[in-house]
Amino acid sequence: MTKREPDIKTRILLAAKKLFALQGYDGTSVRQICDEAGANLSLVSYHFGGKEKVFEALFERYFLVRIPDEHDSSMSPVEGLVLIIRELIRFTSVDREMSDIVQLEMALRTNRNAAMYPFLEPIWTRLTGLLQAGKDQGIFRIDSVSYSMLMVLSVSLSPQRAFNTKFMVDFEQENPDHLADQTVTFALRGLGVSRHEWTNRL
């Protein structure tokens, strides 16, 4: 049985994802996207309405990060935090191109950030809520929820930066699950959660 060829819209999205990750949104032309996808130049406008809409469609199709339900009262702050960390590690490991696009756009602070916020804001909001709940319950021994949120996000997304450097030559061999375990341990220790407390809550 032969592998089915992706449809033209998917080919355009995959080409854009690859090129935006490699050379940035502004450094990528519609013609380059179409050449990479093997598509007629007019099809970007026909299917998406332009390059900006292709950017938005990438997030709708490929930004897949599961976060804990804020109405799930059975999940502890530690459980929720661990789920978010593991999801972010999985995201950076499975789709490095989308991870690169997110981090590049955030670093450049472009007007395209507005297109990303509907996908990123629920993560920040839920993470902040979990940290606040954990602090209120005495689980997380932290002074600033906002600062702690930034630290957790940084340590969860930092593996992607390592993929793009020469500092860790053996990093490609790292198992994502093992990497997630190490990241969870590092983050919980930084939040002041003892091993006894987090093993009892997971």
PDB file of C-alpha atoms in Angstrom:
ATOM      1  CA  MET A   1       0.000   0.000   0.000  1.00  0.00           C
ATOM      2  CA  THR A   2       1.506   3.338  -1.042  1.00  0.00           C
ATOM      3  CA  LYS A   3       1.650   6.301   1.303  1.00  0.00           C
ATOM      4  CA  ARG A   4      -0.990   8.899   0.485  1.00  0.00           C
ATOM      5  CA  GLU A   5       0.354  12.219  -0.790  1.00  0.00           C
ATOM      6  CA  PRO A   6      -0.630  15.196   1.428  1.00  0.00           C
ATOM      7  CA  ASP A   7      -3.237  17.501  -0.116  1.00  0.00           C
ATOM      8  CA  ILE A   8      -2.080  20.828  -1.492  1.00  0.00           C
ATOM      9  CA  LYS A   9      -3.199  22.861   1.554  1.00  0.00           C
ATOM     10  CA  THR A  10      -1.223  20.564   3.836  1.00  0.00           C
ATOM     11  CA  ARG A  11       1.821  20.761   1.563  1.00  0.00           C
ATOM     12  CA  ILE A  12       1.689  24.554   1.678  1.00  0.00           C
ATOM     13  CA  LEU A  13       1.405  24.537   5.483  1.00  0.00           C
ATOM     14  CA  LEU A  14       4.265  22.075   5.907  1.00  0.00           C
ATOM     15  CA  ALA A  15       6.439  24.115   3.554  1.00  0.00           C
ATOM     16  CA  ALA A  16       5.635  27.336   5.414  1.00  0.00           C
ATOM     17  CA  LYS A  17       6.314  25.708   8.778  1.00  0.00           C
ATOM     18  CA  LYS A  18       9.709  24.501   7.612  1.00  0.00           C
ATOM     19  CA  LEU A  19      10.722  27.839   6.056  1.00  0.00           C
ATOM     20  CA  PHE A  20       9.388  30.064   8.858  1.00  0.00           C
ATOM     21  CA  ALA A  21      11.370  27.962  11.355  1.00  0.00           C
ATOM     22  CA  LEU A  22      14.555  28.101   9.262  1.00  0.00           C
ATOM     23  CA  GLN A  23      14.579  31.706   8.080  1.00  0.00           C
ATOM     24  CA  GLY A  24      11.756  33.502   9.862  1.00  0.00           C
ATOM     25  CA  TYR A  25       8.424  34.828   8.645  1.00  0.00           C
ATOM     26  CA  ASP A  26       9.832  38.035   7.199  1.00  0.00           C
ATOM     27  CA  GLY A  27      12.655  36.170   5.497  1.00  0.00           C
ATOM     28  CA  THR A  28      10.270  33.829   3.699  1.00  0.00           C
ATOM     29  CA  SER A  29       8.366  34.775   0.568  1.00  0.00           C
ATOM     30  CA  VAL A  30       5.158  33.278  -0.756  1.00  0.00           C
ATOM     31  CA  ARG A  31       7.101  32.154  -3.820  1.00  0.00           C
ATOM     32  CA  GLN A  32       9.560  30.232  -1.629  1.00  0.00           C
ATOM     33  CA  ILE A  33       6.670  28.533   0.164  1.00  0.00           C
ATOM     34  CA  CYS A  34       5.097  27.509  -3.137  1.00  0.00           C
ATOM     35  CA  ASP A  35       8.400  26.294  -4.552  1.00  0.00           C
ATOM     36  CA  GLU A  36       8.957  24.171  -1.432  1.00  0.00           C
ATOM     37  CA  ALA A  37       5.401  22.824  -1.603  1.00  0.00           C
ATOM     38  CA  GLY A  38       5.449  22.262  -5.359  1.00  0.00           C
ATOM     39  CA  ALA A  39       2.387  24.486  -5.647  1.00  0.00           C
ATOM     40  CA  ASN A  40       1.197  27.193  -8.020  1.00  0.00           C
ATOM     41  CA  LEU A  41       1.844  30.699  -6.667  1.00  0.00           C
ATOM     42  CA  SER A  42      -1.841  31.620  -6.743  1.00  0.00           C
ATOM     43  CA  LEU A  43      -2.843  28.763  -4.417  1.00  0.00           C
ATOM     44  CA  VAL A  44      -1.694  30.532  -1.243  1.00  0.00           C
ATOM     45  CA  SER A  45      -4.182  33.323  -1.875  1.00  0.00           C
ATOM     46  CA  TYR A  46      -6.847  30.895  -3.061  1.00  0.00           C
ATOM     47  CA  HIS A  47      -6.682  28.577  -0.046  1.00  0.00           C
ATOM     48  CA  PHE A  48      -5.572  30.945   2.714  1.00  0.00           C
ATOM     49  CA  GLY A  49      -5.876  34.563   1.600  1.00  0.00           C
ATOM     50  CA  GLY A  50      -2.192  35.426   1.939  1.00  0.00           C
ATOM     51  CA  LYS A  51       0.948  34.712   3.958  1.00  0.00           C
ATOM     52  CA  GLU A  52      -0.443  36.101   7.237  1.00  0.00           C
ATOM     53  CA  LYS A  53      -3.361  33.694   7.027  1.00  0.00           C
ATOM     54  CA  VAL A  54      -0.937  30.824   6.400  1.00  0.00           C
ATOM     55  CA  PHE A  55       0.817  31.799   9.647  1.00  0.00           C
ATOM     56  CA  GLU A  56      -2.489  31.729  11.539  1.00  0.00           C
ATOM     57  CA  ALA A  57      -3.452  28.399   9.956  1.00  0.00           C
ATOM     58  CA  LEU A  58      -0.215  26.846  11.205  1.00  0.00           C
ATOM     59  CA  PHE A  59      -1.288  27.435  14.803  1.00  0.00           C
ATOM     60  CA  GLU A  60      -4.797  26.163  14.181  1.00  0.00           C
ATOM     61  CA  ARG A  61      -3.419  22.953  12.659  1.00  0.00           C
ATOM     62  CA  TYR A  62      -0.148  22.264  14.494  1.00  0.00           C
ATOM     63  CA  PHE A  63      -0.078  24.010  17.866  1.00  0.00           C
ATOM     64  CA  LEU A  64      -1.171  21.053  19.964  1.00  0.00           C
ATOM     65  CA  VAL A  65      -0.492  21.570  23.677  1.00  0.00           C
ATOM     66  CA  ARG A  66      -2.914  19.987  26.133  1.00  0.00           C
ATOM     67  CA  ILE A  67      -3.490  21.833  29.393  1.00  0.00           C
ATOM     68  CA  PRO A  68      -5.391  20.684  32.504  1.00  0.00           C
ATOM     69  CA  ASP A  69      -9.033  21.713  32.809  1.00  0.00           C
ATOM     70  CA  GLU A  70      -9.355  24.599  35.266  1.00  0.00           C
ATOM     71  CA  HIS A  71     -12.663  23.112  36.468  1.00  0.00           C
ATOM     72  CA  ASP A  72     -11.085  19.750  37.352  1.00  0.00           C
ATOM     73  CA  SER A  73     -11.034  19.960  41.159  1.00  0.00           C
ATOM     74  CA  SER A  74      -9.540  16.457  41.458  1.00  0.00           C
ATOM     75  CA  MET A  75      -6.198  17.596  40.016  1.00  0.00           C
ATOM     76  CA  SER A  76      -3.699  19.034  42.478  1.00  0.00           C
ATOM     77  CA  PRO A  77      -1.476  22.023  41.616  1.00  0.00           C
ATOM     78  CA  VAL A  78       1.497  19.647  41.368  1.00  0.00           C
ATOM     79  CA  GLU A  79      -0.344  17.296  39.000  1.00  0.00           C
ATOM     80  CA  GLY A  80      -1.446  20.198  36.805  1.00  0.00           C
ATOM     81  CA  LEU A  81       2.029  21.705  36.737  1.00  0.00           C
ATOM     82  CA  VAL A  82       3.610  18.374  35.817  1.00  0.00           C
ATOM     83  CA  LEU A  83       1.110  17.892  32.984  1.00  0.00           C
ATOM     84  CA  ILE A  84       1.924  21.304  31.505  1.00  0.00           C
ATOM     85  CA  ILE A  85       5.685  20.734  31.738  1.00  0.00           C
ATOM     86  CA  ARG A  86       5.386  17.327  30.080  1.00  0.00           C
ATOM     87  CA  GLU A  87       3.174  18.743  27.332  1.00  0.00           C
ATOM     88  CA  LEU A  88       5.624  21.546  26.589  1.00  0.00           C
ATOM     89  CA  ILE A  89       8.548  19.105  26.472  1.00  0.00           C
ATOM     90  CA  ARG A  90       6.540  16.841  24.159  1.00  0.00           C
ATOM     91  CA  PHE A  91       5.650  19.806  21.951  1.00  0.00           C
ATOM     92  CA  THR A  92       9.267  20.955  21.588  1.00  0.00           C
ATOM     93  CA  SER A  93      10.408  17.385  20.913  1.00  0.00           C
ATOM     94  CA  VAL A  94       7.699  16.358  18.447  1.00  0.00           C
ATOM     95  CA  ASP A  95       7.401  19.571  16.434  1.00  0.00           C
ATOM     96  CA  ARG A  96      10.624  21.519  16.668  1.00  0.00           C
ATOM     97  CA  GLU A  97       9.634  23.714  13.742  1.00  0.00           C
ATOM     98  CA  MET A  98       6.532  25.062  15.492  1.00  0.00           C
ATOM     99  CA  SER A  99       8.527  25.497  18.682  1.00  0.00           C
ATOM    100  CA  ASP A 100      11.158  27.477  16.768  1.00  0.00           C
ATOM    101  CA  ILE A 101       8.466  29.671  15.199  1.00  0.00           C
ATOM    102  CA  VAL A 102       6.878  30.446  18.583  1.00  0.00           C
ATOM    103  CA  GLN A 103      10.163  31.317  20.254  1.00  0.00           C
ATOM    104  CA  LEU A 104      11.419  33.370  17.325  1.00  0.00           C
ATOM    105  CA  GLU A 105       8.221  35.395  17.117  1.00  0.00           C
ATOM    106  CA  MET A 106       8.155  35.964  20.875  1.00  0.00           C
ATOM    107  CA  ALA A 107      11.787  37.083  20.867  1.00  0.00           C
ATOM    108  CA  LEU A 108      11.174  39.521  18.002  1.00  0.00           C
ATOM    109  CA  ARG A 109       7.890  40.776  19.542  1.00  0.00           C
ATOM    110  CA  THR A 110       6.263  41.152  16.147  1.00  0.00           C
ATOM    111  CA  ASN A 111       2.677  42.146  15.447  1.00  0.00           C
ATOM    112  CA  ARG A 112       2.060  38.461  14.718  1.00  0.00           C
ATOM    113  CA  ASN A 113       2.137  37.808  18.451  1.00  0.00           C
ATOM    114  CA  ALA A 114      -1.544  38.730  18.464  1.00  0.00           C
ATOM    115  CA  ALA A 115      -2.235  35.698  16.270  1.00  0.00           C
ATOM    116  CA  MET A 116      -0.375  33.454  18.728  1.00  0.00           C
ATOM    117  CA  TYR A 117      -1.920  34.760  21.954  1.00  0.00           C
ATOM    118  CA  PRO A 118      -5.180  32.770  21.684  1.00  0.00           C
ATOM    119  CA  PHE A 119      -3.028  29.620  21.716  1.00  0.00           C
ATOM    120  CA  LEU A 120      -0.392  30.708  24.248  1.00  0.00           C
ATOM    121  CA  GLU A 121      -2.474  32.669  26.742  1.00  0.00           C
ATOM    122  CA  PRO A 122      -4.437  29.649  28.062  1.00  0.00           C
ATOM    123  CA  ILE A 123      -1.119  28.005  28.957  1.00  0.00           C
ATOM    124  CA  TRP A 124       0.154  31.085  30.811  1.00  0.00           C
ATOM    125  CA  THR A 125      -3.180  31.627  32.552  1.00  0.00           C
ATOM    126  CA  ARG A 126      -3.536  28.015  33.671  1.00  0.00           C
ATOM    127  CA  LEU A 127       0.078  27.826  34.803  1.00  0.00           C
ATOM    128  CA  THR A 128      -0.312  31.040  36.808  1.00  0.00           C
ATOM    129  CA  GLY A 129      -3.485  29.691  38.419  1.00  0.00           C
ATOM    130  CA  LEU A 130      -1.798  26.432  39.392  1.00  0.00           C
ATOM    131  CA  LEU A 131       1.184  28.245  40.887  1.00  0.00           C
ATOM    132  CA  GLN A 132      -1.085  30.585  42.837  1.00  0.00           C
ATOM    133  CA  ALA A 133      -3.139  27.669  44.155  1.00  0.00           C
ATOM    134  CA  GLY A 134       0.010  25.787  45.112  1.00  0.00           C
ATOM    135  CA  LYS A 135       1.390  28.845  46.885  1.00  0.00           C
ATOM    136  CA  ASP A 136      -1.897  29.393  48.756  1.00  0.00           C
ATOM    137  CA  GLN A 137      -1.902  25.740  49.858  1.00  0.00           C
ATOM    138  CA  GLY A 138       1.717  25.909  51.005  1.00  0.00           C
ATOM    139  CA  ILE A 139       2.829  23.391  48.375  1.00  0.00           C
ATOM    140  CA  PHE A 140       4.928  25.822  46.347  1.00  0.00           C
ATOM    141  CA  ARG A 141       7.306  27.825  48.513  1.00  0.00           C
ATOM    142  CA  ILE A 142       7.659  30.843  46.243  1.00  0.00           C
ATOM    143  CA  ASP A 143       7.598  34.623  46.583  1.00  0.00           C
ATOM    144  CA  SER A 144       6.416  35.690  43.130  1.00  0.00           C
ATOM    145  CA  VAL A 145       3.904  33.698  41.095  1.00  0.00           C
ATOM    146  CA  SER A 146       4.688  35.675  37.932  1.00  0.00           C
ATOM    147  CA  TYR A 147       8.429  35.162  38.242  1.00  0.00           C
ATOM    148  CA  SER A 148       7.953  31.471  39.008  1.00  0.00           C
ATOM    149  CA  MET A 149       5.716  31.128  35.937  1.00  0.00           C
ATOM    150  CA  LEU A 150       8.472  32.584  33.754  1.00  0.00           C
ATOM    151  CA  MET A 151      11.033  30.215  35.259  1.00  0.00           C
ATOM    152  CA  VAL A 152       8.841  27.153  34.685  1.00  0.00           C
ATOM    153  CA  LEU A 153       8.186  28.176  31.077  1.00  0.00           C
ATOM    154  CA  SER A 154      11.890  28.840  30.508  1.00  0.00           C
ATOM    155  CA  VAL A 155      13.033  25.470  31.814  1.00  0.00           C
ATOM    156  CA  SER A 156      10.273  23.694  29.866  1.00  0.00           C
ATOM    157  CA  LEU A 157      11.127  25.373  26.571  1.00  0.00           C
ATOM    158  CA  SER A 158      14.915  25.482  26.957  1.00  0.00           C
ATOM    159  CA  PRO A 159      15.547  22.006  25.451  1.00  0.00           C
ATOM    160  CA  GLN A 160      14.512  23.402  22.076  1.00  0.00           C
ATOM    161  CA  ARG A 161      17.219  26.043  22.323  1.00  0.00           C
ATOM    162  CA  ALA A 162      19.775  23.323  23.059  1.00  0.00           C
ATOM    163  CA  PHE A 163      18.786  21.507  19.860  1.00  0.00           C
ATOM    164  CA  ASN A 164      19.914  24.578  17.941  1.00  0.00           C
ATOM    165  CA  THR A 165      23.343  24.947  19.549  1.00  0.00           C
ATOM    166  CA  LYS A 166      26.603  23.027  19.657  1.00  0.00           C
ATOM    167  CA  PHE A 167      26.846  23.139  23.451  1.00  0.00           C
ATOM    168  CA  MET A 168      25.376  19.653  23.889  1.00  0.00           C
ATOM    169  CA  VAL A 169      26.635  17.394  21.136  1.00  0.00           C
ATOM    170  CA  ASP A 170      24.783  14.336  22.481  1.00  0.00           C
ATOM    171  CA  PHE A 171      21.474  16.115  23.081  1.00  0.00           C
ATOM    172  CA  GLU A 172      19.825  14.488  20.062  1.00  0.00           C
ATOM    173  CA  GLN A 173      20.044  11.162  21.878  1.00  0.00           C
ATOM    174  CA  GLU A 174      18.000  12.396  24.844  1.00  0.00           C
ATOM    175  CA  ASN A 175      14.738  10.510  25.296  1.00  0.00           C
ATOM    176  CA  PRO A 176      11.824  13.024  25.544  1.00  0.00           C
ATOM    177  CA  ASP A 177      10.251  11.124  28.460  1.00  0.00           C
ATOM    178  CA  HIS A 178      13.551  11.085  30.346  1.00  0.00           C
ATOM    179  CA  LEU A 179      14.041  14.751  29.563  1.00  0.00           C
ATOM    180  CA  ALA A 180      10.540  15.501  30.872  1.00  0.00           C
ATOM    181  CA  ASP A 181      11.278  13.584  34.098  1.00  0.00           C
ATOM    182  CA  GLN A 182      14.452  15.611  34.670  1.00  0.00           C
ATOM    183  CA  THR A 183      12.676  18.883  33.889  1.00  0.00           C
ATOM    184  CA  VAL A 184       9.823  18.083  36.275  1.00  0.00           C
ATOM    185  CA  THR A 185      12.285  17.233  39.044  1.00  0.00           C
ATOM    186  CA  PHE A 186      14.262  20.435  38.447  1.00  0.00           C
ATOM    187  CA  ALA A 187      11.136  22.628  38.388  1.00  0.00           C
ATOM    188  CA  LEU A 188       9.545  21.112  41.496  1.00  0.00           C
ATOM    189  CA  ARG A 189      12.754  21.433  43.464  1.00  0.00           C
ATOM    190  CA  GLY A 190      12.982  25.066  42.382  1.00  0.00           C
ATOM    191  CA  LEU A 191       9.426  25.620  43.628  1.00  0.00           C
ATOM    192  CA  GLY A 192      10.382  24.184  47.013  1.00  0.00           C
ATOM    193  CA  VAL A 193       8.400  20.957  46.687  1.00  0.00           C
ATOM    194  CA  SER A 194      10.064  18.070  48.501  1.00  0.00           C
ATOM    195  CA  ARG A 195      10.379  14.697  46.794  1.00  0.00           C
ATOM    196  CA  HIS A 196       8.071  13.204  49.438  1.00  0.00           C
ATOM    197  CA  GLU A 197       5.405  15.815  48.708  1.00  0.00           C
ATOM    198  CA  TRP A 198       5.436  15.432  44.934  1.00  0.00           C
ATOM    199  CA  THR A 199       5.552  11.627  44.892  1.00  0.00           C
ATOM    200  CA  ASN A 200       2.570  11.570  47.250  1.00  0.00           C
ATOM    201  CA  ARG A 201       0.614  13.902  44.995  1.00  0.00           C
ATOM    202  CA  LEU A 202       1.279  12.189  41.662  1.00  0.00           C
TER     203      LEU A 202
END
